[in-house]
GROMACS .gro file of C-alpha atoms in nm:
model
  227
    1MET     CA    1  -2.574   2.456   3.520
    2LYS     CA    2  -2.479   2.069   3.334
    3LYS     CA    3  -2.515   1.787   3.524
    4THR     CA    4  -2.286   1.645   3.632
    5CYS     CA    5  -2.329   1.292   3.510
    6CYS     CA    6  -2.254   1.440   3.182
    7THR     CA    7  -1.976   1.305   3.070
    8ALA     CA    8  -1.882   0.934   3.289
    9ILE     CA    9  -1.446   0.828   3.366
   10VAL     CA   10  -1.353   0.555   3.138
   11GLU     CA   11  -1.053   0.362   3.273
   12MET     CA   12  -0.945   0.079   2.967
   13ASN     CA   13  -0.799  -0.272   3.201
   14GLU     CA   14  -0.685  -0.548   3.061
   15PHE     CA   15  -0.693  -0.914   3.234
   16LYS     CA   16  -0.522  -1.208   3.051
   17ARG     CA   17  -0.463  -1.608   3.102
   18ASN     CA   18  -0.279  -1.843   2.932
   19PHE     CA   19  -0.461  -2.223   3.007
   20GLU     CA   20  -0.227  -2.499   3.015
   21TYR     CA   21  -0.234  -2.884   2.882
   22ASN     CA   22   0.011  -3.099   2.880
   23ASN     CA   23   0.217  -2.896   2.995
   24SER     CA   24   0.128  -2.633   2.677
   25VAL     CA   25  -0.035  -2.384   2.610
   26ILE     CA   26  -0.343  -2.411   2.421
   27LEU     CA   27  -0.548  -2.133   2.472
   28THR     CA   28  -0.495  -1.762   2.558
   29LEU     CA   29  -0.765  -1.557   2.674
   30ASN     CA   30  -0.759  -1.162   2.636
   31ILE     CA   31  -1.027  -0.899   2.784
   32LYS     CA   32  -1.001  -0.564   2.755
   33TYR     CA   33  -1.279  -0.359   2.931
   34PRO     CA   34  -1.287   0.001   3.116
   35LEU     CA   35  -1.400   0.044   3.435
   36ILE     CA   36  -1.671   0.361   3.444
   37ASN     CA   37  -1.637   0.609   3.732
   38ILE     CA   38  -1.884   0.983   3.757
   39PRO     CA   39  -1.860   1.144   3.995
   40HIS     CA   40  -2.074   1.240   4.258
   41ASN     CA   41  -2.304   0.944   4.146
   42LYS     CA   42  -2.232   0.586   4.224
   43SER     CA   43  -2.525   0.423   4.247
   44ALA     CA   44  -2.514   0.515   3.843
   45GLU     CA   45  -2.145   0.412   3.820
   46ASP     CA   46  -2.253   0.035   4.051
   47ASN     CA   47  -2.514   0.012   3.787
   48ILE     CA   48  -2.289   0.003   3.476
   49ASN     CA   49  -1.965  -0.144   3.593
   50ASN     CA   50  -2.203  -0.461   3.740
   51MET     CA   51  -2.345  -0.457   3.429
   52ILE     CA   52  -2.000  -0.530   3.276
   53ASN     CA   53  -1.861  -0.701   3.515
   54MET     CA   54  -2.171  -0.926   3.443
   55GLN     CA   55  -2.055  -1.015   3.059
   56ILE     CA   56  -1.670  -1.043   3.191
   57ARG     CA   57  -1.696  -1.325   3.443
   58GLU     CA   58  -2.034  -1.472   3.206
   59TYR     CA   59  -1.703  -1.489   2.914
   60TYR     CA   60  -1.464  -1.631   3.134
   61ASN     CA   61  -1.659  -1.899   3.250
   62TYR     CA   62  -1.784  -1.958   2.868
   63VAL     CA   63  -1.434  -1.996   2.819
   64SER     CA   64  -1.243  -2.158   3.071
   65ARG     CA   65  -1.512  -2.425   3.000
   66THR     CA   66  -1.627  -2.520   2.690
   67LEU     CA   67  -1.356  -2.288   2.470
   68TYR     CA   68  -1.141  -2.541   2.751
   69ASN     CA   69  -1.312  -2.795   2.655
   70ASN     CA   70  -1.316  -2.771   2.294
   71ALA     CA   71  -0.897  -2.707   2.262
   72ILE     CA   72  -0.842  -3.001   2.415
   73GLU     CA   73  -1.068  -3.224   2.195
   74TYR     CA   74  -0.855  -3.010   1.875
   75TYR     CA   75  -0.493  -3.128   2.069
   76HIS     CA   76  -0.538  -3.506   2.146
   77ASP     CA   77  -0.728  -3.421   1.707
   78SER     CA   78  -0.357  -3.289   1.616
   79GLN     CA   79  -0.223  -3.583   1.771
   80THR     CA   80  -0.364  -3.819   1.656
   81ASN     CA   81  -0.389  -3.725   1.286
   82ASN     CA   82  -0.044  -3.567   1.367
   83PHE     CA   83  -0.163  -3.260   1.210
   84PRO     CA   84   0.010  -2.909   1.394
   85PHE     CA   85  -0.158  -2.764   1.642
   86HIS     CA   86  -0.250  -2.409   1.685
   87VAL     CA   87  -0.304  -2.228   2.036
   88ASN     CA   88  -0.657  -2.111   2.011
   89GLU     CA   89  -0.711  -1.731   2.110
   90ALA     CA   90  -1.035  -1.568   2.310
   91ILE     CA   91  -1.023  -1.186   2.293
   92MET     CA   92  -1.290  -0.962   2.439
   93GLU     CA   93  -1.284  -0.649   2.332
   94TYR     CA   94  -1.409  -0.310   2.491
   95ASN     CA   95  -1.475   0.040   2.266
   96ILE     CA   96  -1.662   0.342   2.372
   97THR     CA   97  -1.766   0.491   2.139
   98TYR     CA   98  -2.011   0.819   2.295
   99ASN     CA   99  -1.973   0.996   2.646
  100ASP     CA  100  -2.135   1.232   2.678
  101ASN     CA  101  -2.417   1.482   2.709
  102CYS     CA  102  -2.552   1.191   3.009
  103PHE     CA  103  -2.553   0.924   2.774
  104LEU     CA  104  -2.216   0.606   2.723
  105SER     CA  105  -2.256   0.424   2.439
  106LEU     CA  106  -1.961   0.106   2.362
  107TYR     CA  107  -1.887  -0.177   2.200
  108LYS     CA  108  -1.775  -0.560   2.215
  109ASP     CA  109  -1.651  -0.776   2.024
  110LYS     CA  110  -1.564  -1.081   2.150
  111TYR     CA  111  -1.277  -1.292   1.883
  112GLU     CA  112  -1.225  -1.664   1.883
  113PHE     CA  113  -0.970  -1.902   1.657
  114THR     CA  114  -1.018  -2.243   1.785
  115GLY     CA  115  -0.878  -2.407   1.480
  116GLY     CA  116  -0.931  -2.392   1.091
  117ALA     CA  117  -0.911  -2.076   0.791
  118HIS     CA  118  -1.046  -1.786   1.095
  119GLY     CA  119  -1.087  -1.718   1.343
  120SER     CA  120  -1.474  -1.492   1.375
  121THR     CA  121  -1.579  -1.279   1.579
  122ILE     CA  122  -1.918  -1.160   1.761
  123ARG     CA  123  -2.046  -0.778   1.851
  124SER     CA  124  -2.258  -0.698   2.079
  125SER     CA  125  -2.328  -0.358   2.274
  126ASP     CA  126  -2.466  -0.150   2.521
  127THR     CA  127  -2.568   0.225   2.636
  128TRP     CA  128  -2.697   0.393   2.905
  129GLU     CA  129  -2.754   0.754   3.043
  130THR     CA  130  -2.558   0.835   3.306
  131CYS     CA  131  -2.754   1.013   3.567
  132GLN     CA  132  -2.962   0.682   3.665
  133GLY     CA  133  -2.771   0.412   3.559
  134THR     CA  134  -3.055   0.302   3.310
  135TYR     CA  135  -2.978   0.080   2.988
  136ILE     CA  136  -3.149   0.217   2.723
  137PRO     CA  137  -3.281  -0.010   2.464
  138MET     CA  138  -3.347   0.115   2.103
  139TYR     CA  139  -3.691   0.164   2.065
  140CYS     CA  140  -3.654   0.488   2.359
  141TYR     CA  141  -3.542   0.695   2.138
  142PHE     CA  142  -3.878   0.678   1.900
  143TYR     CA  143  -4.205   0.868   1.950
  144ARG     CA  144  -4.434   0.571   2.115
  145GLY     CA  145  -4.633   0.467   1.777
  146THR     CA  146  -4.345   0.513   1.496
  147ASN     CA  147  -4.254   0.251   1.288
  148TYR     CA  148  -3.855   0.262   1.372
  149MET     CA  149  -3.785  -0.053   1.301
  150ASN     CA  150  -3.911   0.012   0.935
  151LEU     CA  151  -3.809   0.433   0.934
  152LEU     CA  152  -3.409   0.265   1.059
  153ILE     CA  153  -3.458  -0.072   0.786
  154ASN     CA  154  -3.576   0.233   0.477
  155GLU     CA  155  -3.267   0.392   0.602
  156ILE     CA  156  -3.044   0.093   0.537
  157THR     CA  157  -3.108  -0.049   0.265
  158LYS     CA  158  -3.025   0.289   0.070
  159GLN     CA  159  -2.723   0.353   0.212
  160ALA     CA  160  -2.668  -0.047   0.161
  161GLU     CA  161  -2.714  -0.019  -0.217
  162GLN     CA  162  -2.513   0.373  -0.168
  163ASN     CA  163  -2.261   0.138  -0.113
  164LEU     CA  164  -2.262  -0.166  -0.331
  165ASN     CA  165  -2.237   0.111  -0.631
  166GLN     CA  166  -1.925   0.214  -0.492
  167ASN     CA  167  -1.806  -0.146  -0.419
  168PRO     CA  168  -1.985  -0.438  -0.639
  169GLY     CA  169  -1.951  -0.768  -0.419
  170ILE     CA  170  -1.928  -0.640  -0.075
  171TYR     CA  171  -2.250  -0.818   0.039
  172PHE     CA  172  -2.487  -1.068  -0.103
  173GLU     CA  173  -2.757  -1.081  -0.342
  174ASP     CA  174  -3.032  -1.104  -0.156
  175TYR     CA  175  -2.951  -0.848   0.084
  176LYS     CA  176  -3.197  -0.670   0.086
  177ASN     CA  177  -3.402  -0.958   0.204
  178LEU     CA  178  -3.073  -1.044   0.470
  179ILE     CA  179  -3.163  -0.665   0.556
  180ILE     CA  180  -3.505  -0.702   0.739
  181GLN     CA  181  -3.511  -1.105   0.844
  182ASN     CA  182  -3.117  -1.061   0.990
  183PHE     CA  183  -3.206  -0.666   1.202
  184ASN     CA  184  -3.125  -0.694   1.537
  185PRO     CA  185  -3.268  -0.368   1.776
  186ASP     CA  186  -2.982  -0.447   2.030
  187SER     CA  187  -2.755  -0.451   1.801
  188TYR     CA  188  -2.686  -0.095   1.770
  189PHE     CA  189  -2.485   0.201   1.960
  190LEU     CA  190  -2.419   0.615   2.003
  191THR     CA  191  -2.162   0.779   1.786
  192PRO     CA  192  -2.099   1.154   1.757
  193TYR     CA  193  -2.276   1.167   1.485
  194GLY     CA  194  -2.557   0.941   1.515
  195MET     CA  195  -2.725   0.490   1.574
  196ASN     CA  196  -2.447   0.320   1.505
  197ILE     CA  197  -2.630  -0.008   1.368
  198TYR     CA  198  -2.428  -0.336   1.270
  199TYR     CA  199  -2.444  -0.668   1.130
  200GLN     CA  200  -2.237  -0.984   1.187
  201GLN     CA  201  -2.024  -1.142   1.041
  202TYR     CA  202  -2.202  -1.327   0.731
  203ASP     CA  203  -2.556  -1.152   0.781
  204ILE     CA  204  -2.524  -0.965   0.536
  205ALA     CA  205  -2.229  -1.028   0.367
  206PRO     CA  206  -1.935  -1.238   0.351
  207TYR     CA  207  -1.675  -1.345   0.584
  208SER     CA  208  -1.409  -1.062   0.339
  209THR     CA  209  -1.661  -0.790   0.401
  210GLY     CA  210  -1.666  -0.817   0.838
  211ILE     CA  211  -1.906  -0.661   1.040
  212VAL     CA  212  -2.140  -0.418   0.835
  213GLU     CA  213  -2.236  -0.100   1.013
  214PHE     CA  214  -2.478   0.191   0.842
  215THR     CA  215  -2.483   0.531   1.089
  216ILE     CA  216  -2.876   0.696   1.103
  217PRO     CA  217  -2.821   1.022   1.153
  218TYR     CA  218  -3.022   1.193   1.421
  219GLU     CA  219  -3.134   1.412   1.198
  220ILE     CA  220  -3.327   1.067   1.078
  221ILE     CA  221  -3.412   0.940   1.417
  222GLY     CA  222  -3.532   1.344   1.547
  223TRP     CA  223  -3.378   1.247   1.849
  224TYR     CA  224  -3.065   1.422   2.015
  225PRO     CA  225  -2.836   1.304   2.265
  226SER     CA  226  -2.863   1.590   2.590
  227CYS     CA  227  -2.868   1.567   2.928
   0.00000   0.00000   0.00000
């Protein structure tokens, strides 16, 4: 019999708030987040939801303090120097990438516009098994003693070379060294096709390329999601 914990029920929610100063909106916040339900397994459900709620609270506190104070300073500068003020933005959006076979994986993008030519986005991600609600670090997918970072970096470099041949200029010239230097074992999530490993804006490529993703097939990892 297939375990009831194999697939979570996901309900997406949205929270919005405008921050004002001098009777003007100077900062907007928009958070799109999941509420996880795992039938007959409240303990695992609570573990996952508590972690997501903690992340939301931390981001709200950061926005309401740091970004709000920065927006006030930007507002005063625009008034003093007589240049246009553009409302600042903060957006955090969760995206479910895998939800099957007792695994739940997602990433969240935090986009912030604080003035200037364009905003910036920072990505982070989380993966849990849904029977216990346990958070899964990257090394858990590999046999003990496997140099998994070397295995993954070699595959990423191979894919990057192929991408560069098809689209010259999408990476920095020293992208091979940057792939190694900026590799982060926390920067991954699961998909139906493999493990997606990503690099932040400017890590290995210019802003125009955005967040760079590489999908490592499960057969290369030697592991497949299963209960």
